[in-house]
XYZ file of C-alpha atoms in Angstrom:
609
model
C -14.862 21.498 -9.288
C -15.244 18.086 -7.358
C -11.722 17.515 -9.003
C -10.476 21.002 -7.455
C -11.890 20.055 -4.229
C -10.337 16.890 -3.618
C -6.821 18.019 -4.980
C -7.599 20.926 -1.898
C -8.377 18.439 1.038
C -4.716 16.936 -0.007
C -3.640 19.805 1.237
C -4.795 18.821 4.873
C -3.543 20.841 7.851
C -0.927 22.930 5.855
C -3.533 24.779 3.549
C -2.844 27.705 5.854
C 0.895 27.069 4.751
C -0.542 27.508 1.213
C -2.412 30.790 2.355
C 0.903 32.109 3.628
C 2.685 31.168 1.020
C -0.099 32.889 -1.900
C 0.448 35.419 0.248
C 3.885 36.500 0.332
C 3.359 35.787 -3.637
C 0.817 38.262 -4.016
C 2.944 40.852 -2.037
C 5.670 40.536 -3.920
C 3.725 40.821 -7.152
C 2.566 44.700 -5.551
C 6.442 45.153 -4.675
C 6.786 44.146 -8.584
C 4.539 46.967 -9.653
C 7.151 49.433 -8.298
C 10.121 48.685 -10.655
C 8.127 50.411 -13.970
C 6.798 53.391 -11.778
C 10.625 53.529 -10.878
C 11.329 53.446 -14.331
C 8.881 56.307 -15.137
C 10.160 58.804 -12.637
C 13.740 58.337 -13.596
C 12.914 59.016 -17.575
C 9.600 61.777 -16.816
C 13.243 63.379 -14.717
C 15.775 63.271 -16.728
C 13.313 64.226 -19.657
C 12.008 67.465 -17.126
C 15.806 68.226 -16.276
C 17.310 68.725 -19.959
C 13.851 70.693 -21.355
C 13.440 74.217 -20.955
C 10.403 74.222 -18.913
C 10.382 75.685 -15.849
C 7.412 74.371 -14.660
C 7.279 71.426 -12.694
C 8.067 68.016 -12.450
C 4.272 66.328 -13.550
C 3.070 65.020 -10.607
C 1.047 62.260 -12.031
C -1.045 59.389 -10.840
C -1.255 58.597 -7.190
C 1.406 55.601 -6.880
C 3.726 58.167 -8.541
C 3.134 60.901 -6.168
C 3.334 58.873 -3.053
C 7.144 57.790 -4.570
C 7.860 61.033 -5.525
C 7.667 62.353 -1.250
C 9.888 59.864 -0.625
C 13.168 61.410 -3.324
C 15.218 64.310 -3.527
C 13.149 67.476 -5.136
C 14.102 68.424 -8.430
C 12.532 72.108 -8.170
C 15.675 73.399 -9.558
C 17.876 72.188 -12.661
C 20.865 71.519 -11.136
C 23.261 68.151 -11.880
C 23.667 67.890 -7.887
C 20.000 67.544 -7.958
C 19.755 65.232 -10.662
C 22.132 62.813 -9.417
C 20.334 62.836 -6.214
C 16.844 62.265 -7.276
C 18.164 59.371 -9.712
C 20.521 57.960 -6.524
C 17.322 57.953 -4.924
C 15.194 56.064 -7.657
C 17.687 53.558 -7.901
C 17.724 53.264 -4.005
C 14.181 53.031 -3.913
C 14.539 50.270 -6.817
C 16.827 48.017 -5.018
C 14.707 48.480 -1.952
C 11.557 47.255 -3.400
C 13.758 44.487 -5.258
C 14.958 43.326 -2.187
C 11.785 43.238 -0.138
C 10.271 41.044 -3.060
C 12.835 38.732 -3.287
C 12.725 38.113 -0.102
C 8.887 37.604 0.055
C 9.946 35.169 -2.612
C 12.370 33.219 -0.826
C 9.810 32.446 2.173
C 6.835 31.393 -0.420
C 8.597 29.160 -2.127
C 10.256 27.544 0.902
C 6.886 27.284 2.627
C 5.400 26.188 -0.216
C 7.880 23.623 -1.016
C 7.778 22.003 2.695
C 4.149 22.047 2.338
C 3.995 19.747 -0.860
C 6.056 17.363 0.623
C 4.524 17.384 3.573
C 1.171 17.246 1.937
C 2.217 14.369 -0.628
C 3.767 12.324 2.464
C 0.364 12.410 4.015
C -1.584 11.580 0.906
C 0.684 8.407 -0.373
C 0.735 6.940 3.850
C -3.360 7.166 3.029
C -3.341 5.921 -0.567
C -0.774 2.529 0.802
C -2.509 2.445 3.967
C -6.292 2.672 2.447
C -5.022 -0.314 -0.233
C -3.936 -2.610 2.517
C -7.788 -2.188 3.913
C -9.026 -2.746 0.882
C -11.243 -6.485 -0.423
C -9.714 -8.634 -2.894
C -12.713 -7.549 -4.733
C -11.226 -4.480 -5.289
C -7.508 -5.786 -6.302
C -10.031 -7.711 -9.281
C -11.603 -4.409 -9.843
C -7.876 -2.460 -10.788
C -5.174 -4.515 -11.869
C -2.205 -4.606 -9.933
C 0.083 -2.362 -12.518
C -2.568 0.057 -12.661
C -2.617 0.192 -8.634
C 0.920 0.975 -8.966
C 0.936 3.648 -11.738
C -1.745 5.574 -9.825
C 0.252 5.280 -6.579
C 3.444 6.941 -8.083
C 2.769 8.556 -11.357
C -0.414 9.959 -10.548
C 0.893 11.276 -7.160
C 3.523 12.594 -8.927
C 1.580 14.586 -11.076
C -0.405 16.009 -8.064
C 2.308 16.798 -6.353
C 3.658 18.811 -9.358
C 0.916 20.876 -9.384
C 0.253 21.407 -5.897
C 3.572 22.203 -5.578
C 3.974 24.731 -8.066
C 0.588 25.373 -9.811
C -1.419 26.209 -7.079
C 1.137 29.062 -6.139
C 1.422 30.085 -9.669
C -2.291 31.234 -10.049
C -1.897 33.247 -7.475
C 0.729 35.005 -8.525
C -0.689 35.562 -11.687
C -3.985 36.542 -10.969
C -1.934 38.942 -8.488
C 0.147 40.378 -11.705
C -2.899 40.837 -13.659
C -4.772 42.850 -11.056
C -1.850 44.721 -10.009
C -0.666 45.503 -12.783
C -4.558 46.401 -14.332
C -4.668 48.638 -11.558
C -1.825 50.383 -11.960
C -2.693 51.175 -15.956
C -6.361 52.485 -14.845
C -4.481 55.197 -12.453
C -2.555 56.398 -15.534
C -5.339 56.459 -18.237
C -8.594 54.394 -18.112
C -8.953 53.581 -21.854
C -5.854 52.841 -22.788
C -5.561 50.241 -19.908
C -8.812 48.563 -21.602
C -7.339 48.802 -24.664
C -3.987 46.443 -23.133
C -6.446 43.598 -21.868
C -8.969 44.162 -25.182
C -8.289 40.651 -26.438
C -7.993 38.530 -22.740
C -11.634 37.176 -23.200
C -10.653 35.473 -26.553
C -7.635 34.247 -25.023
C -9.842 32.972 -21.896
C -12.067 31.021 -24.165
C -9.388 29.168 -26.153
C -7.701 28.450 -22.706
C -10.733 26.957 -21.321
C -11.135 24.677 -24.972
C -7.909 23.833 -24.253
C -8.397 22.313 -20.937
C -11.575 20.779 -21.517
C -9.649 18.839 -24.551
C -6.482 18.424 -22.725
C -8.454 16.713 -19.607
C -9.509 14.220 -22.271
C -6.574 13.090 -24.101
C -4.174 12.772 -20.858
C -6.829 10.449 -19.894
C -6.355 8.377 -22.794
C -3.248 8.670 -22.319
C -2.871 7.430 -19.220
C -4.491 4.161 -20.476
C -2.355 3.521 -22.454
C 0.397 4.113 -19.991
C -1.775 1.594 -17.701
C -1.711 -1.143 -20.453
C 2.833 -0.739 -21.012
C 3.016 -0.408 -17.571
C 1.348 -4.113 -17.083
C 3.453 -5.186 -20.013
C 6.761 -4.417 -18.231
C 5.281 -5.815 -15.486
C 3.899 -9.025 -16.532
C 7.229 -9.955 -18.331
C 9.566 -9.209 -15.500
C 8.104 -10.857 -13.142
C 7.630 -13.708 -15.708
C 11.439 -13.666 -17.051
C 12.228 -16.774 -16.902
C 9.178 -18.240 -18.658
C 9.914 -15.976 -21.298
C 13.443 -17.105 -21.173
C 12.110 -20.880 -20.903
C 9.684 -20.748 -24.254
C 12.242 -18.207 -26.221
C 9.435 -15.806 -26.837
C 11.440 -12.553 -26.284
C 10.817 -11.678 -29.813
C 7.260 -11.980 -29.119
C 7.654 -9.457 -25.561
C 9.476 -7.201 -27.279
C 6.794 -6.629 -30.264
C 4.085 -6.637 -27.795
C 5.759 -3.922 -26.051
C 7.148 -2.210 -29.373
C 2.951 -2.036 -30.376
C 1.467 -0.706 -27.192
C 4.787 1.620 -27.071
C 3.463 2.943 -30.513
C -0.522 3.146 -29.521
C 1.493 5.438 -26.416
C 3.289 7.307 -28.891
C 0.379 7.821 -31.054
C -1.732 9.262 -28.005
C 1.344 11.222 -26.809
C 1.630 12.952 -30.473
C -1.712 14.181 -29.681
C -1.140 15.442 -26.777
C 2.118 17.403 -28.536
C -0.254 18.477 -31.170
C -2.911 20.178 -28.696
C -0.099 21.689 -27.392
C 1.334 23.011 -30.415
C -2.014 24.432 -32.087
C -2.835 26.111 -28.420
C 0.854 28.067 -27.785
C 0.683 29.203 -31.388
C -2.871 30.970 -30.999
C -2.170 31.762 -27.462
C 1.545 33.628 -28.325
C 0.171 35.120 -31.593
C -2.943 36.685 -29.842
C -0.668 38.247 -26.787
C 2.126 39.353 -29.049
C -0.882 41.088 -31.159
C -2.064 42.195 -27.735
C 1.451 43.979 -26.676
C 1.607 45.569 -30.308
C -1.899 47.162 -29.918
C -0.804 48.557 -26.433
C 1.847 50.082 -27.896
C 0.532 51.428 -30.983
C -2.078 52.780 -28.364
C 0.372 54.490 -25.906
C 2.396 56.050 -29.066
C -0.731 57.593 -29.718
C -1.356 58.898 -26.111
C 2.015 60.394 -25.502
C 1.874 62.195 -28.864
C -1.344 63.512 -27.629
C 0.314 64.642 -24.807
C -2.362 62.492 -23.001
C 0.571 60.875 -21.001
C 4.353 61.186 -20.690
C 7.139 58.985 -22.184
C 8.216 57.767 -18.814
C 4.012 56.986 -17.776
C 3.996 55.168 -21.891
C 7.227 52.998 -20.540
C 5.777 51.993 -17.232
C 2.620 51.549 -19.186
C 4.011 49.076 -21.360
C 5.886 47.461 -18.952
C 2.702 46.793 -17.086
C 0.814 45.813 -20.349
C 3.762 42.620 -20.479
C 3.741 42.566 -16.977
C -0.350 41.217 -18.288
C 1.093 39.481 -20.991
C 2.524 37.056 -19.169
C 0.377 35.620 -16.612
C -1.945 35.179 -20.197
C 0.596 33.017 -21.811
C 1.821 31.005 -18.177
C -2.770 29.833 -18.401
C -2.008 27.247 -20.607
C 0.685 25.470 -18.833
C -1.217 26.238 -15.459
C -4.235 24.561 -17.573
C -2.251 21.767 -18.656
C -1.151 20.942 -14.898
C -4.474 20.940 -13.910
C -6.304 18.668 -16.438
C -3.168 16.229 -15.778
C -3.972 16.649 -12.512
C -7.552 16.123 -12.638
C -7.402 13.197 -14.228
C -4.783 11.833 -11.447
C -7.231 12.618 -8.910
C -9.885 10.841 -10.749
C -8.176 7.683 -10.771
C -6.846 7.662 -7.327
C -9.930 8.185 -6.306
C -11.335 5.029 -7.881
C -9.276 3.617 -5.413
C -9.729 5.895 -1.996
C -13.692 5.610 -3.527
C -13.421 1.324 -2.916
C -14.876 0.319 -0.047
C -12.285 -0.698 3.105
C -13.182 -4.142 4.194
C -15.257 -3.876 7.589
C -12.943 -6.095 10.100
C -15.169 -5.462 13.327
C -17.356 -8.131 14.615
C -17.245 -10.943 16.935
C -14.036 -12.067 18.759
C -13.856 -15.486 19.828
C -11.828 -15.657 23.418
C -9.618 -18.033 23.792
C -9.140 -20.774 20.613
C -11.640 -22.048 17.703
C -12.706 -24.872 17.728
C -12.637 -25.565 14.084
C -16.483 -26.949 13.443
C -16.694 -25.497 9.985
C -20.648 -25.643 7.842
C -21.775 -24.526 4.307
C -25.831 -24.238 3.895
C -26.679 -23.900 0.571
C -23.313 -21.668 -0.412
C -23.660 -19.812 -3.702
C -20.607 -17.693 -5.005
C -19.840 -15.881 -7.877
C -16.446 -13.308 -8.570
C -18.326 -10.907 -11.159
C -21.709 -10.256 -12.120
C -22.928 -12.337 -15.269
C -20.012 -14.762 -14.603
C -20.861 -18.643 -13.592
C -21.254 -19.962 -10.365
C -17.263 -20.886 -8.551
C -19.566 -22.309 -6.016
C -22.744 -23.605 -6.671
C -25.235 -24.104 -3.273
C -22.823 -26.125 -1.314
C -23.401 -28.027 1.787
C -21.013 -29.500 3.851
C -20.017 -29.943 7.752
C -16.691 -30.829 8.889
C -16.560 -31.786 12.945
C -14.117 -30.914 15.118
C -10.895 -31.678 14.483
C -11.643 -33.464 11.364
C -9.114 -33.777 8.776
C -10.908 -32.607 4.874
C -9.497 -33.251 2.057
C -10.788 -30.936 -1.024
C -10.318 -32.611 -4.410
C -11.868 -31.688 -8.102
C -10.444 -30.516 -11.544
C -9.271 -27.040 -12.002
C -11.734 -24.485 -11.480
C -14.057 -26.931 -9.976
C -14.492 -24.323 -6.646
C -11.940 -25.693 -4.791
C -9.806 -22.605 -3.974
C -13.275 -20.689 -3.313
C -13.951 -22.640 -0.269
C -10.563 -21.386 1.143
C -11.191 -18.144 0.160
C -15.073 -17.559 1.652
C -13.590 -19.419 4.478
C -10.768 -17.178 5.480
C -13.485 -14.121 4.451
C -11.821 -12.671 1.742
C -15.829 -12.607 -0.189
C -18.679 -13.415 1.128
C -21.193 -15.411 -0.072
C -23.501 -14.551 -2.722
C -25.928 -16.777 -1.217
C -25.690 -19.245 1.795
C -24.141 -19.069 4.977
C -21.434 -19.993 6.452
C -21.453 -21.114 9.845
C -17.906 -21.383 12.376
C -18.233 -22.799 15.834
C -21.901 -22.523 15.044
C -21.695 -19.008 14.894
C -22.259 -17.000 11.038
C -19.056 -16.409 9.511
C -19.707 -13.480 8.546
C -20.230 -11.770 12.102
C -16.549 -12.673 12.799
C -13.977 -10.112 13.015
C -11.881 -10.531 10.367
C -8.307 -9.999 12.026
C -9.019 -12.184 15.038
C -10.667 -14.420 12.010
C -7.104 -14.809 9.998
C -4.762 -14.811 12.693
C -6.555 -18.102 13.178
C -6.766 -19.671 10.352
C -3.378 -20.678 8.353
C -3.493 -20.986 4.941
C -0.353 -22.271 2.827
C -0.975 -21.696 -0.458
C -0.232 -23.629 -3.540
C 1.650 -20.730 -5.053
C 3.509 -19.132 -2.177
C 4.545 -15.628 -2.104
C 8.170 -14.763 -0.744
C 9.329 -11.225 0.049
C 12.530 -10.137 -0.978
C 14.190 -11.074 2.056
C 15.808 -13.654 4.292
C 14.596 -16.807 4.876
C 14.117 -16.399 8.775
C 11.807 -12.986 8.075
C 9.816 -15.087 5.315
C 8.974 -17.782 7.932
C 8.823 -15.294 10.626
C 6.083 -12.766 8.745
C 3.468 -14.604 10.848
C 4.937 -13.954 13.729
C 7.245 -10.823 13.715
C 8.595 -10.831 17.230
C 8.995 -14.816 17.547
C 12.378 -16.206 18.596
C 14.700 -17.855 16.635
C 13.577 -21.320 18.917
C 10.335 -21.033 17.774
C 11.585 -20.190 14.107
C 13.700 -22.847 13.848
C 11.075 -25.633 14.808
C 8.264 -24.340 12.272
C 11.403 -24.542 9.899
C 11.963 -27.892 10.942
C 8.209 -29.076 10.866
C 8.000 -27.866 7.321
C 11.765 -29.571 6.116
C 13.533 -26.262 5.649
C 16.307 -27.234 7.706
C 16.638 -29.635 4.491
C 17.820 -28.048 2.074
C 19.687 -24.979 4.292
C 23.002 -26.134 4.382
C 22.840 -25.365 0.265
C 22.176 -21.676 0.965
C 25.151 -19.341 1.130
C 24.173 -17.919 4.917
C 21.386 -20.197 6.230
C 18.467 -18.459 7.584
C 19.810 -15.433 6.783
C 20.058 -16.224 2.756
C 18.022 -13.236 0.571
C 15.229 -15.422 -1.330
C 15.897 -12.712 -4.124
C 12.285 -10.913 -5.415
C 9.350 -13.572 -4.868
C 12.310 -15.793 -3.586
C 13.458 -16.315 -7.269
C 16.381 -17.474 -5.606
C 14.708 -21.016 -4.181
C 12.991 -23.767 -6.455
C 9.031 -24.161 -6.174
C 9.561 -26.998 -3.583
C 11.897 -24.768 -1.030
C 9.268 -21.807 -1.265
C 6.025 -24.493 -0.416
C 8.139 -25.339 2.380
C 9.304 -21.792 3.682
C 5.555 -20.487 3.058
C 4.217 -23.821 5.096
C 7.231 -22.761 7.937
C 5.523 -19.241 7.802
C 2.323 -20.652 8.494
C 3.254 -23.196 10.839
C 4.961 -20.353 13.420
C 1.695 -18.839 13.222
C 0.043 -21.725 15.125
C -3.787 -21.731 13.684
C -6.783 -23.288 15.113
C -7.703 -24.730 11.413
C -5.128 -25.329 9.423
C -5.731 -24.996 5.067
C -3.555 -26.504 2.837
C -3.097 -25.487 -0.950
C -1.601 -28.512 -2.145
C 1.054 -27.300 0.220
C 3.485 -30.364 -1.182
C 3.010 -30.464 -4.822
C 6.444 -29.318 -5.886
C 8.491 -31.883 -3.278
C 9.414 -35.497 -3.307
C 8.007 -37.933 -1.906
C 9.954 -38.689 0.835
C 10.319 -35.231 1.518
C 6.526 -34.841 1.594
C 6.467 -38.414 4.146
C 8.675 -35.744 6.275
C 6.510 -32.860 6.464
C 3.200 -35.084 6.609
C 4.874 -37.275 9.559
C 6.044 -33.850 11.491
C 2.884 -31.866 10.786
C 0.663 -34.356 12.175
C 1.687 -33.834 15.679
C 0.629 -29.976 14.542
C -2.650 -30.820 13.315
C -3.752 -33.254 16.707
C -6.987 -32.165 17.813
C -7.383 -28.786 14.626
C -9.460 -28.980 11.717
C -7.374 -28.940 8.644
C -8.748 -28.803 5.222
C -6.513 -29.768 2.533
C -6.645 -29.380 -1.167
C -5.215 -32.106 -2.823
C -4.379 -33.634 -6.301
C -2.706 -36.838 -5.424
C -5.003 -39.348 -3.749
C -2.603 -41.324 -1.778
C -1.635 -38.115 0.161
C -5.410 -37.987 1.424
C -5.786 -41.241 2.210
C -6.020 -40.754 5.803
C -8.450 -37.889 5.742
C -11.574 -38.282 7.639
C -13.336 -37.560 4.421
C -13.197 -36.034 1.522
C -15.218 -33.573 -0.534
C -15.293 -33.725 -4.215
C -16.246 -30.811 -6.157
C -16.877 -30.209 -9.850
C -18.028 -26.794 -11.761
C -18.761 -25.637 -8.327
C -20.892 -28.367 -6.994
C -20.024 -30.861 -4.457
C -20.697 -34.493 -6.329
C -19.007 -36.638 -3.656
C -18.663 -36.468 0.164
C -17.495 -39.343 2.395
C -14.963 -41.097 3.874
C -11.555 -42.298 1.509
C -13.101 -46.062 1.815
C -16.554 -44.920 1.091
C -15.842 -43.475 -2.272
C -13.578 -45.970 -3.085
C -16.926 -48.224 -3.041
C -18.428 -45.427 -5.210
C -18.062 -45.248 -9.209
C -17.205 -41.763 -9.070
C -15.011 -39.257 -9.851
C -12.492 -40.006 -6.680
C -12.449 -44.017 -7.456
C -11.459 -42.909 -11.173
C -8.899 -40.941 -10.637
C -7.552 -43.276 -7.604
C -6.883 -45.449 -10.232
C -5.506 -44.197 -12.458
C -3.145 -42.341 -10.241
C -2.052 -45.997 -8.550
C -1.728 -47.321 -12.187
C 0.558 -44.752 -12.789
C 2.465 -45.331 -9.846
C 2.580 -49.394 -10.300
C 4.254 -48.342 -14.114
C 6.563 -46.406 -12.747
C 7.703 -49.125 -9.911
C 7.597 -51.664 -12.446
């Protein structure tokens, strides 16, 4: 029910739509109930016109004497009469026929415009509740399953909202009507038409409750080829690099077949529940018309009362065997509401708090800062203590994984602290709000992303509305202006999807452009110049100094000699700070820092050698 609930509040402001539109369903289902009684009168008068009766025309149940006031009398056996009174049940046919088609028409295009409508709504919440969301989340669902739930399980909702919901309606409308209609003409032999429903209600609600479970599974495996497809398009060309497309393509071929296998499963339910579903209403119609054989040879009920009988005894039928796709609709789509609402269940990240007027000042402390990604995992930050002063320039160096990155990340407040606190301006961090917070701090990462689009609205992401001035001199700051002349149409070159187009050392510079036109009060640095040359790096350090006069900038850093003017530098290892001074200071120091200076100038004195 919780399922059925939140597939309802989808609906939103057009569940009167919905209403309407059940409506106009349920009235032409009464309009349906008509056509047999139509049926009856023309065969009970054709069958009173040729015998030799003269008494008259049975009157029947109710529905069939209100119709019979509105035709032509047959009270005498004459063929003008007969023609009239059948003139008049087919006039009386079309009538009704037309009057439900058009109830029809309107339900469906209600309907129809309120799905969409509906579905709009939903997906602008589902984006718009993922861009709130914590990174903590994004570690929580994987990106390809974020994805799949945003389309195919929307999908699937919308299918049955769009259809389903409608279709219960009209077939609980059928099966009422038309269960109505059979207890006016004879009580027991309308029991006798719905004898075996309950069996057929138990085996659909089996059904579901099994169904429910294997789309689920189902849709994990779908997850899992999803990410596959995923993972090695977006990694072509190291696939391409290491000749492993062999490899992809069984790795995809196997999850394909654990897909397959659940999907099979899926067929099979299927297949076991349409056979026992058809054979019990087909054993259902035959019993209702053994039973009104038996009635009209009684004389219990006329021919033309056993053909509108039957009629309404399939007219039952059918809403019976439409349950089980109705059933399998709705345990797809209660497991797609489940797992979209793992995501609108994550908590939005809270981005009210204090905003700072005017600039930061950049005076950045860690007391005792204790961080961890995942329960049961190791420390990425181990009680850390540091203050940078205004201004200062930091430089962040350690191994891989040594907690480097985490800094940045509690920092810029996307996690807090497990334990600790971080101070800013002497103020706790974490009473900041967030989006006065980031529009302040610039971070350049050491894996930039690009959008795929042009290079001027890549740098200018920061800064939507800037000019092309300002554009052009954070593009110059960050040597962009290099390597633009070898782009088909300058600034207005496509980087291609993740800027596939550029090499690593053109998207470190657009992504440090980006961040540049921003204009930050502290300024973080991914080892922002890894992938460039050196002279090409003397460029962007000589033009970004005049950026970072008088800002704190924090840089993370793997070769020494771009550090060497830092105003100190923090070493970290396994998440705990083992050095902290000034570049001359740890020089003096046998530590980690002396080591690998070095080495790294032995290198370097090879090489010039």
């Amino acid at each position: 029910m919780e399922s059925l609930k939140k597939i309802y509040a989808i609906l939103d402001r057009w569940k009167g739509s919905y209403l309407f539109a059940g409506a106009l369903l349920s009235f032409s289902a009464l309009m349906r109930m008509i056509e047999p009684k139509a049926l009856q009168l023309a065969i009970d008068g054709v069958r009173y016109y040729l015998s030799e009766s003269a008494t008259p025309l049975p009157a029947g149940d109710a529905p069939t004497r209100a119709l019979y006031r509105l035709l032509p009398t047959l009270d005498q056996k004459t063929p003008h009469l007969l023609s009239n009174f059948l003139l008049g049940v087919a006039i009386l046919y079309a009538f009704f026929a037309l009057i439900r088609a058009g109830a029809w028409f309107w339900s469906g295009r209600t309907s129809a415009a309120a799905t969409e409508n509906a579905i709009k709504l939903y997906r602008d919440r589902v984006f718009n509740h993922i861009q709130r969301l914590s990174l903590k989340a994004f570690d929580a669902i994987p990106t390809s399953e974020m994805i799949q739930r945003s389309t195919g399980d929307i999908g699937t909702i919308r299918e049955f909202i769009g259809t389903q919901i409608t279709e219960v309606i009209l077939l609980t409308s059928y099966f009422v009507f038309a269960f109505a209609m059979m207890l006016t003409v004879h009580v027991l032999y309308a029991f006798i038409a719905v004898a075996i429903v309950p069996v057929i209600v138990f085996l659909a609600v089996k059904f579901f409750i099994k169904e429910g479970a294997v789309w689920e599974a189902h849709e994990k495996e779908q997850d899992k080829l999803t990410a596959i497809v995923n993972e090695n398009l977006a990694g072509a060309r190291v696939v391409q690099a290491f000749m492993r497309q062999d490899y992809e393509i069984e790795k995809f071929t196997k999850q394909n077949q654990a897909k397959l296998k659940i999907a099979l499963q899926h067929v099979n339910l299927h297949k076991w529940f349409w056979t026992y579903s058809d054979f019990l209403i087909q054993l259902q119609v035959a019993a209702s018309m053994m039973a009104g054989a038996y009635f009209t040879l009684r004389g219990e009920i006329t021919p033309g009362e056993f053909v509108a009988f039957f009629t309404y005894s399939s007219m039952v039928a059918w809403p019976l065997r439409q349950v089980g796709r109705t059933l399998t609709q709705a345990g797809m789509s209660f497991v797609a509401i489940q797992r979209l609402s793992e995501i609108m269940d994550a908590e939005e990240e809270n981005y009210e708090g204090f905003q700072p007027e005017g600039a930061l000042r950049g005076e950045i402390e860690f007391r005792n800062v204790s961080f961890r990604y995942k329960e049961g995992e190791p420390l990425a930050l181990d009680a850390a203590s540091f203050h940078i002063q205004l201004g200062e320039k930091v430089a962040l160096i350690g191994m891989t994984g040594a907690g480097k990155s985490t800094i940045v990340a509690l920092l810029a407040r996307f996690y807090e602290p497990t334990e600790g606190t971080i101070y800013l301006d002497g103020r706790p961090l974490n009473t900041y709000d967030k989006t006065a917070l980031r529009k302040r701090i610039g971070i350049v990462h050491q894996k930039p992303f690009l959008f795929s689009t042009t290079i001027r609205d890549n740098i200018a992401f920061s800064q939507i509305d800037a000019e092309d001035v300002a554009v052009h001199e954070a593009a110059g700051m960050a040597a962009v202006d290099a390597f633009l002349h070898k782009t088909p149409k300058g600034y207005e070159t496509m980087v291609g999807e993740k800027g596939v187009t550029l090499s690593g050392g053109q998207k470190q510079r657009v992504a440090l452009a980006r961040t540049v036109l921003s204009n930050p009060d502290i300024l973080i640095m991914d080892d922002t110049t890894s992938a460039v040359d050196t002279e090409t790096e003397l460029h962007i350090q000589t033009a970004m100094s005049k950026t970072r006069h008088g800002k704190t900038t924090l840089i993370i850093a793997y070769r020494v000699n771009s550090v060497q003017d830092a105003d100190k530098i923090i070493v970290l290892d396994k998440g705990k700070i083992t050095e902290l001074g000034a570049p001359s200071e740890l020089l003096e120091r046998d530590g980690f820092y002396r080591k690998i200076y070095n080495i790294q100038s032995a290198i370097e004195q090879d090489l010039l050698a």
